[in-house]
Amino acid sequence: MNIPVFDLHCDTALALLGESMNEAGELRKNEHHIDLERASALDGYAQCFACFTTPSMQEWAKTSPVVIFERELATIQREVDKNRDLISIAYSPSEIRANQEKGKMSAILTLEGTAGFGHDPALLEDLSAIGFRVVSLAWNEQNPLTGSHVTGGGLTDLGREFVREAQRLGMLVDVSHISDEGFWDIMKITNAPIIATHSNSRALCGHSRNLTDDMFRAICETGGVAGYNMCDEFTGENPTIDTVCDHIFHFMEMNPSGSCIALGGDLDGVEKMPRGFEGVQDWPKLSARLLERGLDEQTVRNIFWHNAIGVMERAVCNHKK
């Protein structure tokens, strides 16, 4: 069954830049995990395109993360404009729904890491005006806002200011990559849904990038969602699509309706994925297997589409209060 797909995270913008960080490949057709020709076969497609930056880019890419951020954003904007017959940037949940009704795909701008704009909460308002709707505080490094799952360390005062300002603007705060301490610091101050755009279950795969059961429950209590990450390292040893289903069913033990589960594939950001999954064209394999294993069609549709739109709508409502 072909079910619409809303994916909360990919690194396609960086992949299109290539090793030189300046190649700017084609979104319409390429050899990466995501292109529009393959995605157009889905019964609706909304993709969060992350602009990823980290301070270490200065060392391994020999380019400032500020410059790379600008190139990633320009790449998404240019490629969407070139392919406006197929896709457009969506600034709201209503635009995502309208695009699907018209048979058009949606691109949503998101931030992974804050080095590209100097970790400055004062710049969030400008980024929101451009169209960014999801923001994380860090990648795998410690920065002026918080520690990461690699370094440990909780939120700083500037990090707390960052979270409050993002939520004031209706931007969703993403806790994938953050430290355990930083996660719980955010939970103490949040007044809006919290999301993990691309994190799995730590109970089934013990990687620090994954969510403990208590973390997942806390996300659910905020009205947030966890997006499933297709990286094999965060899924399990020699994972298959059934292993992915196992993670989803484990989350459903704590969230029986499945209302807090979504997709966050991390496509174009990982080298290996579960056996049988090679790119955007394979999302229907996962929906089919979930149905075969007993989920009803509406629950699968919610996980694949409605839950992600719903959390965006709740963030917008919070902004208008």
XYZ file of C-alpha atoms in Angstrom:
321
model
C 0.000 0.000 0.000
C 1.358 3.419 -0.970
C 1.067 5.743 2.046
C 2.233 9.393 2.105
C 5.566 9.995 3.807
C 6.546 12.871 6.098
C 10.233 12.481 6.982
C 11.512 14.718 9.800
C 15.208 14.557 8.909
C 17.620 14.113 6.017
C 21.113 15.369 5.154
C 20.498 15.707 1.433
C 21.554 19.366 1.346
C 25.050 18.430 2.544
C 25.163 15.405 0.239
C 24.411 17.613 -2.770
C 27.379 19.821 -1.866
C 29.701 16.806 -2.140
C 33.178 16.405 -0.692
C 34.212 19.835 -1.919
C 31.290 21.408 -0.001
C 30.547 23.351 -3.177
C 29.372 20.931 -5.898
C 25.627 21.595 -5.603
C 24.256 18.431 -7.234
C 20.758 17.917 -8.599
C 17.782 17.149 -6.385
C 15.570 15.972 -9.246
C 17.708 12.917 -9.998
C 20.868 11.726 -8.289
C 22.582 8.674 -6.784
C 21.961 9.678 -3.182
C 19.229 8.290 -0.921
C 16.721 10.967 -1.920
C 15.710 12.452 -5.228
C 12.433 13.839 -6.491
C 11.938 11.320 -9.281
C 11.851 8.433 -6.805
C 9.920 10.398 -4.190
C 7.246 11.321 -6.733
C 6.128 7.679 -6.781
C 4.904 8.049 -3.197
C 1.323 9.036 -2.449
C 2.493 12.331 -0.974
C 5.870 13.427 0.339
C 7.009 16.045 2.841
C 10.717 16.175 3.615
C 12.512 18.132 6.323
C 15.818 19.236 4.794
C 18.414 19.883 7.493
C 21.101 22.516 7.232
C 23.798 20.740 9.234
C 26.779 22.521 10.785
C 29.352 21.765 13.447
C 32.436 23.725 14.574
C 34.745 20.904 13.426
C 33.860 21.670 9.803
C 36.607 24.259 9.906
C 39.080 21.390 10.329
C 37.748 18.593 8.108
C 36.044 20.683 5.403
C 38.534 23.574 5.534
C 35.549 25.889 5.376
C 33.719 27.906 7.999
C 30.446 26.337 9.192
C 28.850 29.732 8.502
C 29.796 29.427 4.824
C 28.613 25.813 4.638
C 25.309 26.760 6.260
C 24.787 29.448 3.614
C 25.631 26.975 0.836
C 23.258 24.315 2.185
C 20.402 26.804 2.454
C 21.095 28.181 -1.018
C 21.206 24.637 -2.426
C 17.794 23.735 -1.007
C 16.237 26.995 -2.151
C 17.729 26.751 -5.636
C 16.833 23.089 -6.169
C 13.269 23.612 -4.970
C 12.910 26.595 -7.290
C 14.311 24.623 -10.240
C 11.819 21.841 -9.569
C 8.788 23.901 -8.613
C 6.639 21.685 -10.820
C 7.210 18.933 -8.238
C 7.996 20.584 -4.898
C 7.741 23.819 -2.966
C 8.971 25.052 0.414
C 6.190 24.773 2.982
C 6.012 27.308 5.776
C 3.068 25.815 7.669
C 1.190 22.544 8.187
C -1.673 23.896 6.083
C 0.701 24.417 3.147
C 1.950 20.833 3.496
C -1.633 19.564 3.352
C -2.462 21.838 0.415
C 0.601 20.660 -1.496
C -0.350 17.026 -1.016
C -3.878 17.697 -2.264
C -2.375 19.287 -5.386
C -0.017 16.364 -5.920
C 3.029 18.452 -5.017
C 5.803 17.565 -2.569
C 6.813 19.796 0.354
C 10.246 20.873 1.589
C 10.572 22.060 5.201
C 13.713 23.828 6.411
C 15.339 22.590 9.628
C 18.534 23.181 11.567
C 20.912 20.466 12.782
C 23.499 22.163 14.943
C 23.927 25.879 15.528
C 27.519 26.612 14.484
C 26.308 28.005 11.159
C 24.881 31.059 12.877
C 27.198 31.356 15.858
C 24.850 29.634 18.353
C 23.047 32.973 18.690
C 19.429 32.889 19.953
C 18.954 36.438 18.669
C 19.143 35.125 15.095
C 16.312 32.621 15.497
C 13.671 35.197 14.581
C 15.360 35.822 11.209
C 15.726 32.084 10.614
C 12.058 31.542 11.435
C 11.115 34.263 8.941
C 13.135 32.471 6.242
C 11.127 29.312 6.916
C 13.052 27.218 9.455
C 10.595 25.256 11.573
C 12.776 22.805 13.566
C 16.017 23.520 15.423
C 18.459 21.393 17.402
C 20.980 22.841 19.826
C 24.034 20.731 18.968
C 25.406 17.888 16.909
C 28.091 15.639 18.462
C 30.088 18.442 20.079
C 29.851 20.574 23.196
C 29.056 24.169 22.334
C 27.972 27.379 24.101
C 24.389 26.049 24.350
C 24.739 22.469 25.579
C 26.661 19.232 25.669
C 26.000 16.412 23.215
C 25.408 12.684 23.537
C 29.168 12.288 22.926
C 30.490 14.841 25.413
C 27.823 14.947 28.124
C 27.005 18.204 29.870
C 23.705 20.007 30.293
C 22.201 23.252 29.032
C 23.942 26.543 29.702
C 22.063 29.737 30.482
C 22.421 30.637 26.789
C 20.978 27.236 25.890
C 17.940 27.886 28.051
C 17.497 31.254 26.357
C 17.758 29.484 22.987
C 15.019 26.967 23.850
C 12.670 29.661 25.144
C 13.171 31.857 22.092
C 12.696 28.984 19.641
C 9.443 28.003 21.333
C 8.258 31.610 21.448
C 8.636 31.671 17.674
C 6.781 28.385 17.170
C 9.918 26.473 16.184
C 10.104 22.846 17.308
C 13.091 21.996 19.517
C 14.833 18.785 18.410
C 16.650 16.689 21.050
C 18.350 14.199 18.731
C 22.132 14.378 19.368
C 21.785 16.197 22.696
C 23.251 14.844 25.950
C 21.058 13.049 28.448
C 21.605 15.949 30.864
C 20.659 18.465 28.187
C 17.534 16.489 27.368
C 16.264 16.608 30.924
C 17.237 20.270 31.276
C 15.009 21.032 28.282
C 12.177 19.018 29.782
C 12.324 21.180 32.917
C 11.666 24.396 30.990
C 9.675 23.420 27.909
C 6.224 24.872 27.341
C 5.725 23.287 23.917
C 6.045 19.880 22.219
C 9.579 18.456 22.084
C 10.656 16.218 19.222
C 13.526 13.843 18.500
C 13.645 14.083 14.727
C 15.820 11.000 14.188
C 16.287 8.760 17.233
C 15.369 5.155 18.010
C 14.858 3.050 21.146
C 17.857 2.680 23.457
C 16.175 -0.337 25.075
C 16.544 -2.248 21.781
C 19.832 -0.702 20.624
C 22.001 0.778 23.359
C 23.570 3.620 21.387
C 23.652 6.987 23.172
C 21.955 8.578 20.149
C 18.804 6.660 20.980
C 16.062 7.468 23.492
C 15.602 5.699 26.803
C 12.054 4.626 27.612
C 11.795 7.475 30.116
C 12.899 9.962 27.466
C 10.316 8.705 25.015
C 7.585 8.909 27.654
C 8.659 12.472 28.461
C 8.451 13.441 24.773
C 4.968 11.953 24.627
C 3.910 13.962 27.670
C 4.823 17.195 25.851
C 2.732 16.204 22.824
C 5.893 15.610 20.802
C 7.081 12.794 18.536
C 10.139 10.634 17.928
C 11.120 10.162 14.284
C 12.499 6.735 13.379
C 16.128 6.794 12.162
C 17.133 4.261 9.475
C 20.832 4.260 10.433
C 21.859 0.637 11.058
C 24.137 1.701 13.913
C 21.110 2.972 15.829
C 18.869 0.043 14.824
C 20.741 -3.103 15.813
C 23.181 -5.760 14.699
C 22.614 -6.756 11.053
C 19.228 -5.004 11.066
C 16.376 -5.668 8.673
C 13.068 -3.896 8.138
C 11.682 -6.222 10.818
C 14.221 -4.768 13.273
C 12.842 -1.326 12.458
C 9.348 -2.624 13.169
C 10.578 -3.981 16.510
C 11.627 -0.476 17.582
C 8.274 0.972 16.532
C 6.358 -1.741 18.384
C 8.491 -1.132 21.477
C 7.596 2.559 21.415
C 3.959 1.537 21.025
C 4.134 -0.414 24.296
C 4.421 3.032 25.932
C 2.280 4.859 23.368
C -0.366 2.318 22.258
C -2.041 4.707 19.816
C 1.258 5.368 18.050
C 0.476 9.083 18.160
C 4.011 10.023 19.253
C 5.871 8.021 16.590
C 6.943 9.428 13.226
C 9.667 9.003 10.611
C 13.082 10.656 10.638
C 15.085 8.536 8.256
C 18.455 10.380 8.360
C 18.747 9.532 4.677
C 21.888 10.883 2.995
C 23.363 11.205 6.479
C 24.194 7.535 7.019
C 26.345 5.008 5.191
C 24.384 1.841 5.972
C 20.715 1.178 6.572
C 18.722 -1.948 7.448
C 18.842 -4.672 4.834
C 16.194 -4.111 2.171
C 16.064 -0.330 2.605
C 18.158 1.719 0.190
C 16.445 5.075 -0.151
C 13.275 7.123 -0.303
C 11.707 4.640 -2.712
C 11.667 1.976 0.030
C 9.395 3.635 2.600
C 6.456 1.551 1.260
C 8.362 -1.602 2.296
C 8.221 -0.447 5.905
C 4.533 0.479 5.784
C 3.704 -2.877 4.181
C 5.628 -4.788 6.845
C 3.968 -2.862 9.686
C 0.592 -3.776 8.215
C 1.642 -7.417 7.865
C 2.691 -7.449 11.508
C -0.703 -6.280 12.658
C -0.895 -2.496 12.692
C -4.091 -1.093 11.240
C -3.916 1.188 8.224
C -4.872 4.359 10.111
C -2.102 3.882 12.678
C 0.447 3.393 9.897
C -0.845 6.517 8.132
C -0.499 8.425 11.378
C 3.108 7.303 11.868
C 4.007 8.019 8.257
C 2.185 11.335 7.840
C -0.329 12.734 10.312
C 1.737 12.672 13.518
C 4.478 14.894 12.087
C 1.973 17.412 10.752
C 0.127 17.289 14.057
C 3.183 18.219 16.132
C 3.902 21.124 13.800
C 0.324 22.317 14.266
C 0.701 22.140 18.046
C 3.892 24.209 17.875
C 2.068 26.842 15.819
C -0.792 26.919 18.329
C 1.731 27.388 21.149
C 3.263 30.312 19.229
C -0.118 32.040 18.938
C -0.915 31.862 22.671
